[in-house]
CSV table of C-alpha atoms and ligand atoms in Angstrom, one decimal:
chain,number,residue,atom,x,y,z
Q,1,UNK,CA,-0.1,-0.1,0.3
Q,2,UNK,CA,1.3,3.5,-0.5
Q,3,UNK,CA,2.0,5.6,1.7
Q,4,UNK,CA,-0.8,8.5,2.2
Q,5,UNK,CA,0.8,11.5,2.9
Q,6,UNK,CA,-1.9,15.0,3.4
Q,7,UNK,CA,-0.3,18.3,2.2
Q,8,UNK,CA,-2.7,21.3,3.8
Q,9,UNK,CA,-1.8,24.0,1.9
Q,10,UNK,CA,-1.5,25.0,-1.6
Q,11,UNK,CA,1.1,28.0,-1.8
Q,12,UNK,CA,5.0,28.0,-1.7
Q,13,UNK,CA,5.5,25.3,1.3
Q,14,UNK,CA,2.4,23.6,-0.2
Q,15,UNK,CA,2.8,22.7,-3.5
Q,16,UNK,CA,6.7,22.7,-3.0
Q,17,UNK,CA,6.2,20.1,-0.2
Q,18,UNK,CA,3.5,18.3,-1.9
Q,19,UNK,CA,5.9,18.2,-5.0
Q,20,UNK,CA,8.9,16.5,-3.2
Q,21,UNK,CA,7.5,14.3,-1.5
Q,22,UNK,CA,5.8,12.6,-4.5
Q,23,UNK,CA,8.6,13.4,-6.7
Q,24,UNK,CA,10.9,11.1,-4.4
Q,25,UNK,CA,8.7,8.3,-3.6
Q,26,UNK,CA,6.4,8.0,-6.3
Q,27,UNK,CA,4.4,5.0,-7.0
Q,28,UNK,CA,5.4,5.1,-3.3
Q,29,UNK,CA,3.7,7.7,-2.1
Q,30,UNK,CA,-0.6,8.6,-2.7
Q,31,UNK,CA,-0.1,12.3,-2.3
Q,32,UNK,CA,-3.3,14.7,-1.4
Q,33,UNK,CA,-2.8,18.2,-1.7
Q,34,UNK,CA,-6.2,20.3,0.5
Q,35,UNK,CA,-6.3,24.1,0.4
Q,36,UNK,CA,-8.8,26.9,0.9
Q,37,UNK,CA,-7.2,28.7,-2.3
Q,38,UNK,CA,-7.5,27.0,-6.1
Q,39,UNK,CA,-4.7,29.4,-7.3
Q,40,UNK,CA,-1.1,29.8,-6.9
Q,41,UNK,CA,-0.5,33.1,-5.5
Q,42,UNK,CA,3.1,34.9,-6.2
Q,43,UNK,CA,3.1,37.2,-2.9
Q,44,UNK,CA,6.4,39.5,-3.6
Q,45,UNK,CA,4.5,40.7,-6.8
Q,46,UNK,CA,2.0,41.6,-4.4
Q,47,UNK,CA,3.8,45.3,-4.2
Q,48,UNK,CA,3.3,46.2,-7.8
Q,49,UNK,CA,-0.9,45.3,-8.0
Q,50,UNK,CA,-1.9,49.2,-6.5
Q,51,UNK,CA,-0.5,51.1,-8.7
Q,52,UNK,CA,-1.0,48.6,-11.7
Q,53,UNK,CA,1.9,47.0,-13.3
Q,54,UNK,CA,0.2,44.1,-12.9
Q,55,UNK,CA,-2.9,42.3,-12.2
Q,56,UNK,CA,-4.5,39.5,-11.1
Q,57,UNK,CA,-3.9,37.0,-13.8
Q,58,UNK,CA,0.4,37.7,-13.9
Q,59,UNK,CA,0.4,36.8,-10.6
Q,60,UNK,CA,-1.5,33.7,-9.9
Q,61,UNK,CA,-2.1,30.0,-11.5
Q,62,UNK,CA,-4.6,27.5,-11.4
Q,63,UNK,CA,-2.9,25.1,-8.7
Q,64,UNK,CA,-4.6,21.8,-9.8
Q,65,UNK,CA,-3.5,20.9,-14.2
Q,66,UNK,CA,0.0,21.7,-11.7
Q,67,UNK,CA,-0.3,19.0,-9.2
Q,68,UNK,CA,-2.7,15.7,-11.6
Q,69,UNK,CA,0.6,16.4,-14.1
Q,70,UNK,CA,2.7,14.7,-11.4
Q,71,UNK,CA,0.1,12.5,-9.6
Q,72,UNK,CA,-0.6,14.4,-7.4
Q,73,UNK,CA,-4.7,14.7,-6.4
Q,74,UNK,CA,-5.9,18.1,-5.7
Q,75,UNK,CA,-9.2,18.4,-3.0
Q,76,UNK,CA,-10.3,22.8,-2.9
Q,77,UNK,CA,-11.0,22.9,0.7
Q,78,UNK,CA,-10.0,24.2,3.5
Q,79,UNK,CA,-9.4,21.9,6.5
Q,80,UNK,CA,-11.1,22.3,10.1
Q,81,UNK,CA,-9.4,20.1,11.9
Q,82,UNK,CA,-6.2,18.1,11.9
Q,83,UNK,CA,-6.8,14.9,14.9
Q,84,UNK,CA,-3.0,13.5,15.1
Q,85,UNK,CA,-3.5,10.2,17.6
Q,86,UNK,CA,-6.4,9.5,14.9
Q,87,UNK,CA,-3.8,10.2,12.0
Q,88,UNK,CA,-7.4,12.3,10.3
Q,89,UNK,CA,-8.6,15.5,9.3
Q,90,UNK,CA,-11.6,17.2,8.7
Q,91,UNK,CA,-12.3,19.1,5.9
Q,92,UNK,CA,-15.4,21.2,4.5
Q,93,UNK,CA,-15.5,18.7,1.5
Q,94,UNK,CA,-15.3,14.8,4.3
Q,95,UNK,CA,-12.3,14.4,7.0
Q,96,UNK,CA,-9.5,12.6,4.9
Q,97,UNK,CA,-7.1,9.8,6.6
Q,98,UNK,CA,-3.1,10.1,6.5
Q,99,UNK,CA,0.6,8.3,7.4
Q,100,UNK,CA,2.4,12.0,7.0
Q,101,UNK,CA,0.7,15.2,7.4
Q,102,UNK,CA,2.3,18.1,6.5
Q,103,UNK,CA,0.5,21.6,7.4
Q,104,UNK,CA,1.6,24.1,4.6
Q,105,UNK,CA,-1.2,27.1,5.6
Q,106,UNK,CA,0.5,30.2,6.1
Q,107,UNK,CA,-0.3,32.8,7.9
Q,108,UNK,CA,-3.8,35.1,8.3
Q,109,UNK,CA,-4.0,39.1,8.3
Q,110,UNK,CA,-4.0,39.8,12.5
Q,111,UNK,CA,-6.4,42.7,11.3
Q,112,UNK,CA,-7.1,43.4,15.2
Q,113,UNK,CA,-4.0,44.6,16.5
Q,114,UNK,CA,-5.0,48.2,15.9
Q,115,UNK,CA,-8.7,49.6,15.6
Q,116,UNK,CA,-9.6,50.8,12.0
Q,117,UNK,CA,-6.4,48.2,9.6
Q,118,UNK,CA,-9.9,46.4,9.0
Q,119,UNK,CA,-11.1,49.7,7.1
Q,120,UNK,CA,-7.1,50.5,6.1
Q,121,UNK,CA,-5.4,50.1,3.2
Q,122,UNK,CA,-3.2,46.9,2.8
Q,123,UNK,CA,-0.8,44.3,0.8
Q,124,UNK,CA,-1.0,41.0,2.3
Q,125,UNK,CA,-3.4,39.6,0.4
Q,126,UNK,CA,-4.5,39.6,-3.0
Q,127,UNK,CA,-8.1,41.0,-2.3
Q,128,UNK,CA,-6.3,43.0,0.0
Q,129,UNK,CA,-3.9,44.4,-2.5
Q,130,UNK,CA,-7.3,44.6,-5.1
Q,131,UNK,CA,-8.5,46.7,-2.8
Q,132,UNK,CA,-5.8,49.1,-2.2
Q,133,UNK,CA,-5.8,50.3,-6.3
Q,134,UNK,CA,-9.2,51.3,-5.5
Q,135,UNK,CA,-7.3,53.7,-2.6
Q,136,UNK,CA,-4.3,54.8,-4.7
Q,137,UNK,CA,-6.5,55.7,-8.3
Q,138,UNK,CA,-8.6,57.6,-5.0
Q,139,UNK,CA,-5.4,59.6,-4.1
Q,140,UNK,CA,-4.2,60.8,-8.0
Q,141,UNK,CA,-7.5,62.6,-7.7
Q,142,UNK,CA,-7.4,63.9,-4.4
Q,143,UNK,CA,-3.2,63.7,-3.5
Q,144,UNK,CA,-2.3,64.9,0.1
Q,145,UNK,CA,0.3,63.1,2.8
Q,146,UNK,CA,1.1,59.8,2.7
Q,147,UNK,CA,1.4,57.2,5.6
Q,148,UNK,CA,3.5,53.9,4.5
Q,149,UNK,CA,3.9,51.1,7.6
Q,150,UNK,CA,4.2,48.6,9.9
Q,151,UNK,CA,2.1,48.1,12.5
Q,152,UNK,CA,3.6,46.0,16.9
Q,153,UNK,CA,3.2,43.1,16.1
Q,154,UNK,CA,4.7,42.6,11.9
Q,155,UNK,CA,6.7,40.6,10.6
Q,156,UNK,CA,6.7,41.1,6.5
Q,157,UNK,CA,8.5,44.4,6.7
Q,158,UNK,CA,10.9,44.0,3.8
Q,159,UNK,CA,7.5,44.7,1.5
Q,160,UNK,CA,6.3,47.2,3.8
Q,161,UNK,CA,10.3,49.1,1.9
Q,162,UNK,CA,9.1,47.8,-1.9
Q,163,UNK,CA,6.1,49.2,-1.3
Q,164,UNK,CA,7.1,52.2,0.8
Q,165,UNK,CA,9.8,53.4,-2.2
Q,166,UNK,CA,7.7,52.0,-5.2
Q,167,UNK,CA,4.8,54.6,-4.2
Q,168,UNK,CA,7.7,56.5,-3.8
Q,169,UNK,CA,8.9,56.2,-7.7
Q,170,UNK,CA,5.7,56.1,-8.8
Q,171,UNK,CA,4.7,60.1,-6.9
Q,172,UNK,CA,7.6,60.7,-8.8
Q,173,UNK,CA,5.8,59.6,-12.1
Q,174,UNK,CA,2.5,61.6,-10.9
Q,175,UNK,CA,4.3,64.4,-10.1
Q,176,UNK,CA,3.1,65.0,-6.7
Q,177,UNK,CA,7.0,63.8,-5.6
Q,178,UNK,CA,8.5,66.9,-3.4
Q,179,UNK,CA,4.2,68.0,-2.6
Q,180,UNK,CA,3.5,66.1,-1.0
Q,181,UNK,CA,5.2,64.3,2.5
Q,182,UNK,CA,5.9,60.8,2.3
Q,183,UNK,CA,5.8,58.9,5.9
Q,184,UNK,CA,7.1,56.2,6.7
Q,185,UNK,CA,6.2,54.3,10.0
Q,186,UNK,CA,7.8,51.2,12.0
Q,187,UNK,CA,7.6,48.8,14.9
Q,188,UNK,CA,11.3,48.2,13.7
Q,189,UNK,CA,13.8,49.6,16.3
Q,190,UNK,CA,15.8,51.2,13.3
Q,191,UNK,CA,15.5,51.6,9.3
Q,192,UNK,CA,16.9,48.0,7.8
Q,193,UNK,CA,16.3,45.9,10.8
Q,194,UNK,CA,13.9,44.3,8.9
Q,195,UNK,CA,13.0,41.7,11.7
Q,196,UNK,CA,15.6,39.8,11.2
Q,197,UNK,CA,18.1,42.4,11.9
Q,198,UNK,CA,22.7,42.3,11.5
Q,199,UNK,CA,22.2,43.0,8.0
Q,200,UNK,CA,26.1,45.2,7.3
Q,201,UNK,CA,25.7,48.9,6.5
Q,202,UNK,CA,21.4,48.0,6.3
Q,203,UNK,CA,20.4,51.4,9.0
Q,204,UNK,CA,23.3,53.5,6.4
Q,205,UNK,CA,21.1,52.3,3.4
Q,206,UNK,CA,17.9,53.0,4.3
Q,207,UNK,CA,19.3,55.8,6.1
Q,208,UNK,CA,20.2,57.3,2.2
Q,209,UNK,CA,17.6,55.4,0.8
Q,210,UNK,CA,15.2,57.5,2.2
Q,211,UNK,CA,17.2,61.0,2.5
Q,212,UNK,CA,17.4,60.6,-1.8
Q,213,UNK,CA,13.8,60.4,-1.9
Q,214,UNK,CA,12.7,63.2,1.1
Q,215,UNK,CA,10.9,60.2,2.8
Q,216,UNK,CA,10.3,61.1,6.8
Q,217,UNK,CA,11.4,57.9,8.9
Q,218,UNK,CA,9.6,56.9,12.3
Q,219,UNK,CA,11.0,53.8,14.4
Q,220,UNK,CA,9.8,52.6,17.5
Q,221,UNK,CA,7.0,53.1,17.2
Q,222,UNK,CA,3.3,51.5,17.9
Q,223,UNK,CA,0.3,52.7,16.6
Q,224,UNK,CA,-3.3,53.5,19.2
Q,225,UNK,CA,-5.7,53.1,16.3
Q,226,UNK,CA,-6.2,53.9,12.3
Q,227,UNK,CA,-8.5,56.2,11.4
Q,228,UNK,CA,-9.2,57.3,7.9
Q,229,UNK,CA,-7.4,61.1,7.3
Q,230,UNK,CA,-4.5,60.4,10.8
Q,231,UNK,CA,-3.3,57.5,11.7
Q,232,UNK,CA,-2.7,58.6,15.5
Q,233,UNK,CA,0.1,56.8,17.7
Q,234,UNK,CA,1.3,55.6,20.4
Q,235,UNK,CA,2.3,58.3,22.3
Q,236,UNK,CA,-1.1,60.4,20.9
Q,237,UNK,CA,1.2,62.4,18.2
Q,238,UNK,CA,-1.4,61.9,14.8
Q,239,UNK,CA,0.0,62.0,11.4
Q,240,UNK,CA,-2.4,63.0,8.6
Q,241,UNK,CA,-2.7,61.5,5.8
Q,242,UNK,CA,-5.0,61.2,2.8
Q,243,UNK,CA,-2.9,57.6,1.2
Q,244,UNK,CA,-2.0,54.8,3.3
Q,245,UNK,CA,-1.0,51.5,3.6
Q,246,UNK,CA,-0.3,49.0,6.4
Q,247,UNK,CA,1.2,45.5,6.8
Q,248,UNK,CA,-0.5,44.0,10.1
Q,249,UNK,CA,1.0,41.1,11.9
Q,250,UNK,CA,0.3,37.7,10.9
Q,251,UNK,CA,-0.8,35.1,13.0
Q,252,UNK,CA,-1.4,31.1,12.6
Q,253,UNK,CA,-4.5,30.3,11.2
Q,254,UNK,CA,-7.2,29.0,13.2
Q,255,UNK,CA,-8.6,25.7,13.2
Q,256,UNK,CA,-5.2,24.5,13.9
Q,257,UNK,CA,-5.2,26.0,17.4
Q,258,UNK,CA,-8.5,23.0,18.5
Q,259,UNK,CA,-5.6,21.0,18.9
Q,260,UNK,CA,-4.6,20.8,21.9
Q,261,UNK,CA,-0.7,21.0,22.1
Q,262,UNK,CA,-0.7,21.8,18.4
Q,263,UNK,CA,0.2,25.6,18.1
Q,264,UNK,CA,2.1,28.6,19.9
Q,265,UNK,CA,0.4,31.5,20.9
Q,266,UNK,CA,0.7,32.5,17.5
Q,267,UNK,CA,-0.9,30.4,15.8
Q,268,UNK,CA,1.8,28.6,14.9
Q,269,UNK,CA,3.4,25.1,14.9
Q,270,UNK,CA,6.6,24.7,17.1
Q,271,UNK,CA,9.3,22.1,15.2
Q,272,UNK,CA,11.7,20.3,15.3
Q,273,UNK,CA,15.4,20.8,12.8
Q,274,UNK,CA,13.6,18.0,10.6
Q,275,UNK,CA,10.0,20.0,10.7
Q,276,UNK,CA,8.2,17.4,12.8
Q,277,UNK,CA,6.2,18.4,15.6
Q,278,UNK,CA,6.7,17.9,18.6
Q,279,UNK,CA,4.9,16.1,20.0
Q,280,UNK,CA,3.9,13.2,16.4
Q,281,UNK,CA,6.5,12.1,13.9
Q,282,UNK,CA,4.0,12.2,11.9
Q,283,UNK,CA,2.8,15.4,11.8
Q,284,UNK,CA,5.0,18.1,9.9
Q,285,UNK,CA,5.1,21.8,9.4
Q,286,UNK,CA,7.2,23.3,6.9
Q,287,UNK,CA,7.2,27.8,5.8
Q,288,UNK,CA,5.2,30.6,7.9
Q,289,UNK,CA,3.1,27.8,9.5
Q,290,UNK,CA,6.0,26.2,11.5
Q,291,UNK,CA,7.2,29.1,14.2
Q,292,UNK,CA,10.5,29.9,14.3
Q,293,UNK,CA,10.5,32.3,17.9
Q,294,UNK,CA,11.9,35.9,17.9
Q,295,UNK,CA,15.0,35.5,19.9
Q,296,UNK,CA,15.8,39.2,20.7
Q,297,UNK,CA,13.4,41.4,22.3
Q,298,UNK,CA,12.6,45.5,21.2
Q,299,UNK,CA,11.2,47.9,22.8
Q,300,UNK,CA,8.1,47.7,19.9
Q,301,UNK,CA,7.5,43.8,19.8
Q,302,UNK,CA,8.6,43.1,16.2
Q,303,UNK,CA,8.0,39.2,14.1
Q,304,UNK,CA,10.3,37.5,11.9
Q,305,UNK,CA,9.7,37.6,8.6
Q,306,UNK,CA,9.3,34.0,7.1
Q,307,UNK,CA,10.0,34.5,2.8
Q,308,UNK,CA,10.3,32.3,0.3
Q,309,UNK,CA,13.7,30.5,0.5
Q,310,UNK,CA,14.2,29.0,3.8
Q,311,UNK,CA,9.7,28.1,3.1
Q,312,UNK,CA,11.2,25.9,0.0
Q,313,UNK,CA,13.6,24.9,2.1
Q,314,UNK,CA,11.4,23.7,5.4
Q,315,UNK,CA,10.2,22.3,2.8
Q,316,UNK,CA,12.7,20.2,1.0
Q,317,UNK,CA,13.7,19.2,3.9
Q,318,UNK,CA,9.4,18.0,5.3
Q,319,UNK,CA,9.5,15.8,1.5
Q,320,UNK,CA,13.2,13.8,2.6
Q,321,UNK,CA,12.9,12.9,6.3
Q,322,UNK,CA,8.5,11.8,5.3
Q,323,UNK,CA,10.7,9.6,2.0
Q,324,UNK,CA,12.9,8.1,5.0
Q,325,UNK,CA,9.9,7.3,7.2
Q,326,UNK,CA,8.5,5.9,4.3
Q,327,UNK,CA,11.2,3.9,3.6
Q,328,UNK,CA,11.5,2.9,7.1
Q,329,UNK,CA,14.8,5.3,8.7
Q,330,UNK,CA,14.7,8.2,11.1
Q,331,UNK,CA,14.4,11.1,9.7
Q,332,UNK,CA,17.4,11.8,8.4
Q,333,UNK,CA,18.1,16.2,7.8
Q,334,UNK,CA,18.2,18.6,9.3
Q,335,UNK,CA,17.9,21.9,9.0
Q,336,UNK,CA,17.2,24.9,11.5
Q,337,UNK,CA,16.0,28.0,10.4
Q,338,UNK,CA,17.6,30.3,11.5
Q,339,UNK,CA,20.6,28.5,10.0
Q,340,UNK,CA,18.9,28.2,6.4
Q,341,UNK,CA,20.6,31.7,4.2
Q,342,UNK,CA,18.6,34.5,3.2
Q,343,UNK,CA,18.1,35.6,0.0
Q,344,UNK,CA,16.1,38.9,-1.2
Q,345,UNK,CA,16.0,41.1,-3.7
Q,346,UNK,CA,14.0,44.9,-2.4
Q,347,UNK,CA,12.6,46.4,-5.0
Q,348,UNK,CA,12.5,49.9,-5.5
Q,349,UNK,CA,10.4,50.9,-8.7
Q,350,UNK,CA,13.4,51.7,-11.1
Q,351,UNK,CA,16.0,51.0,-9.0
Q,352,UNK,CA,16.1,48.2,-5.2
Q,353,UNK,CA,18.8,46.2,-3.3
Q,354,UNK,CA,20.0,42.6,-3.3
Q,355,UNK,CA,20.4,41.1,0.0
Q,356,UNK,CA,22.4,38.0,1.0
Q,357,UNK,CA,23.4,36.1,4.1
Q,358,UNK,CA,24.7,33.1,5.1
Q,359,UNK,CA,22.2,32.2,7.7
Q,360,UNK,CA,18.2,34.8,7.9
Q,361,UNK,CA,19.0,35.6,11.6
Q,362,UNK,CA,22.9,35.7,13.2
Q,363,UNK,CA,24.8,35.3,14.5
Q,364,UNK,CA,26.4,35.4,10.7
Q,365,UNK,CA,29.6,35.0,9.1
Q,366,UNK,CA,29.2,36.6,5.9
Q,367,UNK,CA,26.5,38.8,4.7
Q,368,UNK,CA,26.0,41.5,1.6
Q,369,UNK,CA,23.3,44.7,0.9
Q,370,UNK,CA,24.7,45.0,-2.9
Q,371,UNK,CA,22.3,48.4,-4.4
Q,372,UNK,CA,21.2,49.7,-7.8
Q,373,UNK,CA,20.0,49.5,-11.0
Q,374,UNK,CA,19.7,46.6,-11.4
Q,375,UNK,CA,18.3,45.2,-8.4
Q,376,UNK,CA,14.8,45.7,-10.4
Q,377,UNK,CA,15.4,43.6,-13.3
Q,378,UNK,CA,16.5,41.0,-10.7
Q,379,UNK,CA,13.0,40.8,-8.4
Q,380,UNK,CA,11.0,41.1,-12.6
Q,381,UNK,CA,13.4,37.7,-13.5
Q,382,UNK,CA,13.1,36.4,-10.1
Q,383,UNK,CA,9.0,36.5,-10.5
Q,384,UNK,CA,9.1,35.0,-13.7
Q,385,UNK,CA,11.5,32.0,-13.1
Q,386,UNK,CA,9.6,31.5,-10.1
Q,387,UNK,CA,6.2,31.2,-12.0
Q,388,UNK,CA,7.2,28.6,-14.2
Q,389,UNK,CA,9.3,26.6,-12.3
Q,390,UNK,CA,6.2,26.9,-9.7
Q,391,UNK,CA,3.4,26.1,-12.4
Q,392,UNK,CA,6.2,23.7,-14.5
Q,393,UNK,CA,5.9,21.8,-10.8
Q,394,UNK,CA,9.7,21.4,-11.3
Q,395,UNK,CA,10.1,22.3,-7.7
Q,396,UNK,CA,13.2,20.6,-7.1
Q,397,UNK,CA,15.2,23.1,-9.3
Q,398,UNK,CA,16.6,25.5,-7.4
P,1,LIG,C1,3.4,41.1,0.6
P,1,LIG,C2,4.3,39.9,0.3
P,1,LIG,C3,5.7,39.7,0.0
P,1,LIG,C4,6.7,39.1,0.2
P,1,LIG,N1,7.3,39.5,-0.4
P,1,LIG,C5,8.6,38.0,-0.7
P,1,LIG,C6,9.8,38.1,-1.0
P,1,LIG,O1,10.0,39.0,-2.4
P,1,LIG,N2,10.2,37.8,-1.6
P,1,LIG,C7,10.6,36.6,-1.1
P,1,LIG,O2,10.9,34.6,-0.1
P,1,LIG,N3,8.5,36.7,0.2
P,1,LIG,C8,7.9,37.4,0.0
P,1,LIG,N4,6.8,37.0,0.5
P,1,LIG,C9,7.0,36.0,2.1
P,1,LIG,C10,6.1,35.0,0.9
P,1,LIG,O3,5.2,35.6,0.3
P,1,LIG,C11,5.7,33.5,1.4
P,1,LIG,O4,7.5,32.7,2.9
P,1,LIG,C12,5.3,33.0,1.5
P,1,LIG,O5,3.8,32.5,0.8
P,1,LIG,C13,5.3,31.9,2.2
P,1,LIG,O6,4.2,30.3,1.6
P,1,LIG,P1,3.5,29.9,2.5
P,1,LIG,O7,2.4,28.0,2.3
P,1,LIG,O8,4.1,29.7,3.7
P,1,LIG,O9,2.3,30.4,3.3
P,1,LIG,P2,1.1,31.1,2.4
P,1,LIG,O10,1.6,32.0,1.3
P,1,LIG,O11,0.3,31.8,3.2
P,1,LIG,O12,0.0,30.1,1.8
P,1,LIG,C14,-1.1,28.7,2.2
P,1,LIG,C15,-1.9,28.4,2.6
P,1,LIG,O13,-2.5,27.4,2.5
P,1,LIG,C16,-3.7,27.9,2.7
P,1,LIG,N5,-4.6,28.1,3.7
P,1,LIG,C17,-5.5,29.1,4.8
P,1,LIG,N6,-6.0,28.0,5.7
P,1,LIG,C18,-6.3,26.5,4.9
P,1,LIG,C19,-7.1,25.8,5.4
P,1,LIG,N7,-7.5,26.3,6.5
P,1,LIG,N8,-7.2,25.5,5.2
P,1,LIG,C20,-6.8,24.1,3.9
P,1,LIG,N9,-6.2,25.6,3.3
P,1,LIG,C21,-5.1,26.7,4.1
P,1,LIG,C22,-3.8,29.1,1.7
P,1,LIG,O14,-5.0,28.9,1.4
P,1,LIG,C23,-2.7,29.4,0.6
P,1,LIG,O15,-2.7,28.1,-0.2
P,1,LIG,C24,6.3,37.9,0.0
P,1,LIG,C25,4.7,38.4,1.4
P,1,LIG,C26,4.3,38.7,1.5
P,1,LIG,C27,2.5,38.8,1.8
């Protein structure tokens, strides 16, 4: 009998885990993906959507044909609960029994972090980025000051910076640069912390970029309320705006908390370096769904960004370890999140910064940030390559 491998989630982590384990085990594995979304969304391109530089069809594709071509079954459904002792997952499309489970259900926005966040434009989902496009169009008809922010507890700082510098670029194109005030408000202790701290030269580079673009930067800030026309900080200062985009914190999916002992306070699944959960050898968690403890405290809480590269690495580690287990051996591959290399390109409209480090989190032996206009082209190339790779299901390519 082939091993029944059930993967929850069909994004970077879920697609990679499902296709990687199927390619390793072939006929020895019966792999099913259950995902609430039936399309893959290339989140890194959401920064361009509000400015009309990308549309929904440019950055998404349906996942069923990709999975089915590689012999993986796809079910468009939502998981409602996990019973690790019975090896069963309850979903909107019925119950699924498994021998091995991979939780790859990513994040949800914590829109209750600050009153008014629910109504504030953001870019952390496709639907939200489309609504932000409407807000940007309204802003162009009636311009004024602009705020780009990341709330207390946020982690996706890269996207906030990319959106900030893309906004500056778009203000220039609209003839508004220098005429309206552009402010960045962040929980980070310094500009260039990014939630990963310690990138050499990051502080100077971000300060230089901000000065060149005429951006006012307010670090170490917590928000009290986001009104339709003003951001109120916890020290009672009010920053009026005509357009704002704010990145909220992420949390794990709520259904996971129904299983006692599965998740931490943030709704994420604590894992071992093998990506097995602490209590169950046959339950794995990868990507944003897997917990990463924050190894420092900042005056205003910040989270750690879980980007695409570590997500895919974790999914491959889980796939290899499940293959080991199916073959009757102990899971042999271990890769802690903190020790995975960091590879990231931050776009700035027609410019950007490439970031490379040997480790996601300090201590690092090697880390470099390379600014320059070539990074915009590199980001576009990264988008095209990643979408083509994922759509073809060639997840074992780099
Ligand atoms: C705006 C933005 C910009 C980014 N930019 C970059 C970048 O430039 N470079 C980079 O490397 N990374 C970037 N990232 C991070 C990158 O998008 C994440 O690393 C990646 O999305 C993580 O993938 P995941 O599969 O773990 O989670 P997710 O992408 O959150 O996917 C979760 C999947 O689970 C499904 N799901 C959720 N709940 C359920 C349920 N109950 N049942 C079944 N399925 C469920 C969802 O539908 C989805 O398919 C960015 C993220 C954002 C939001």
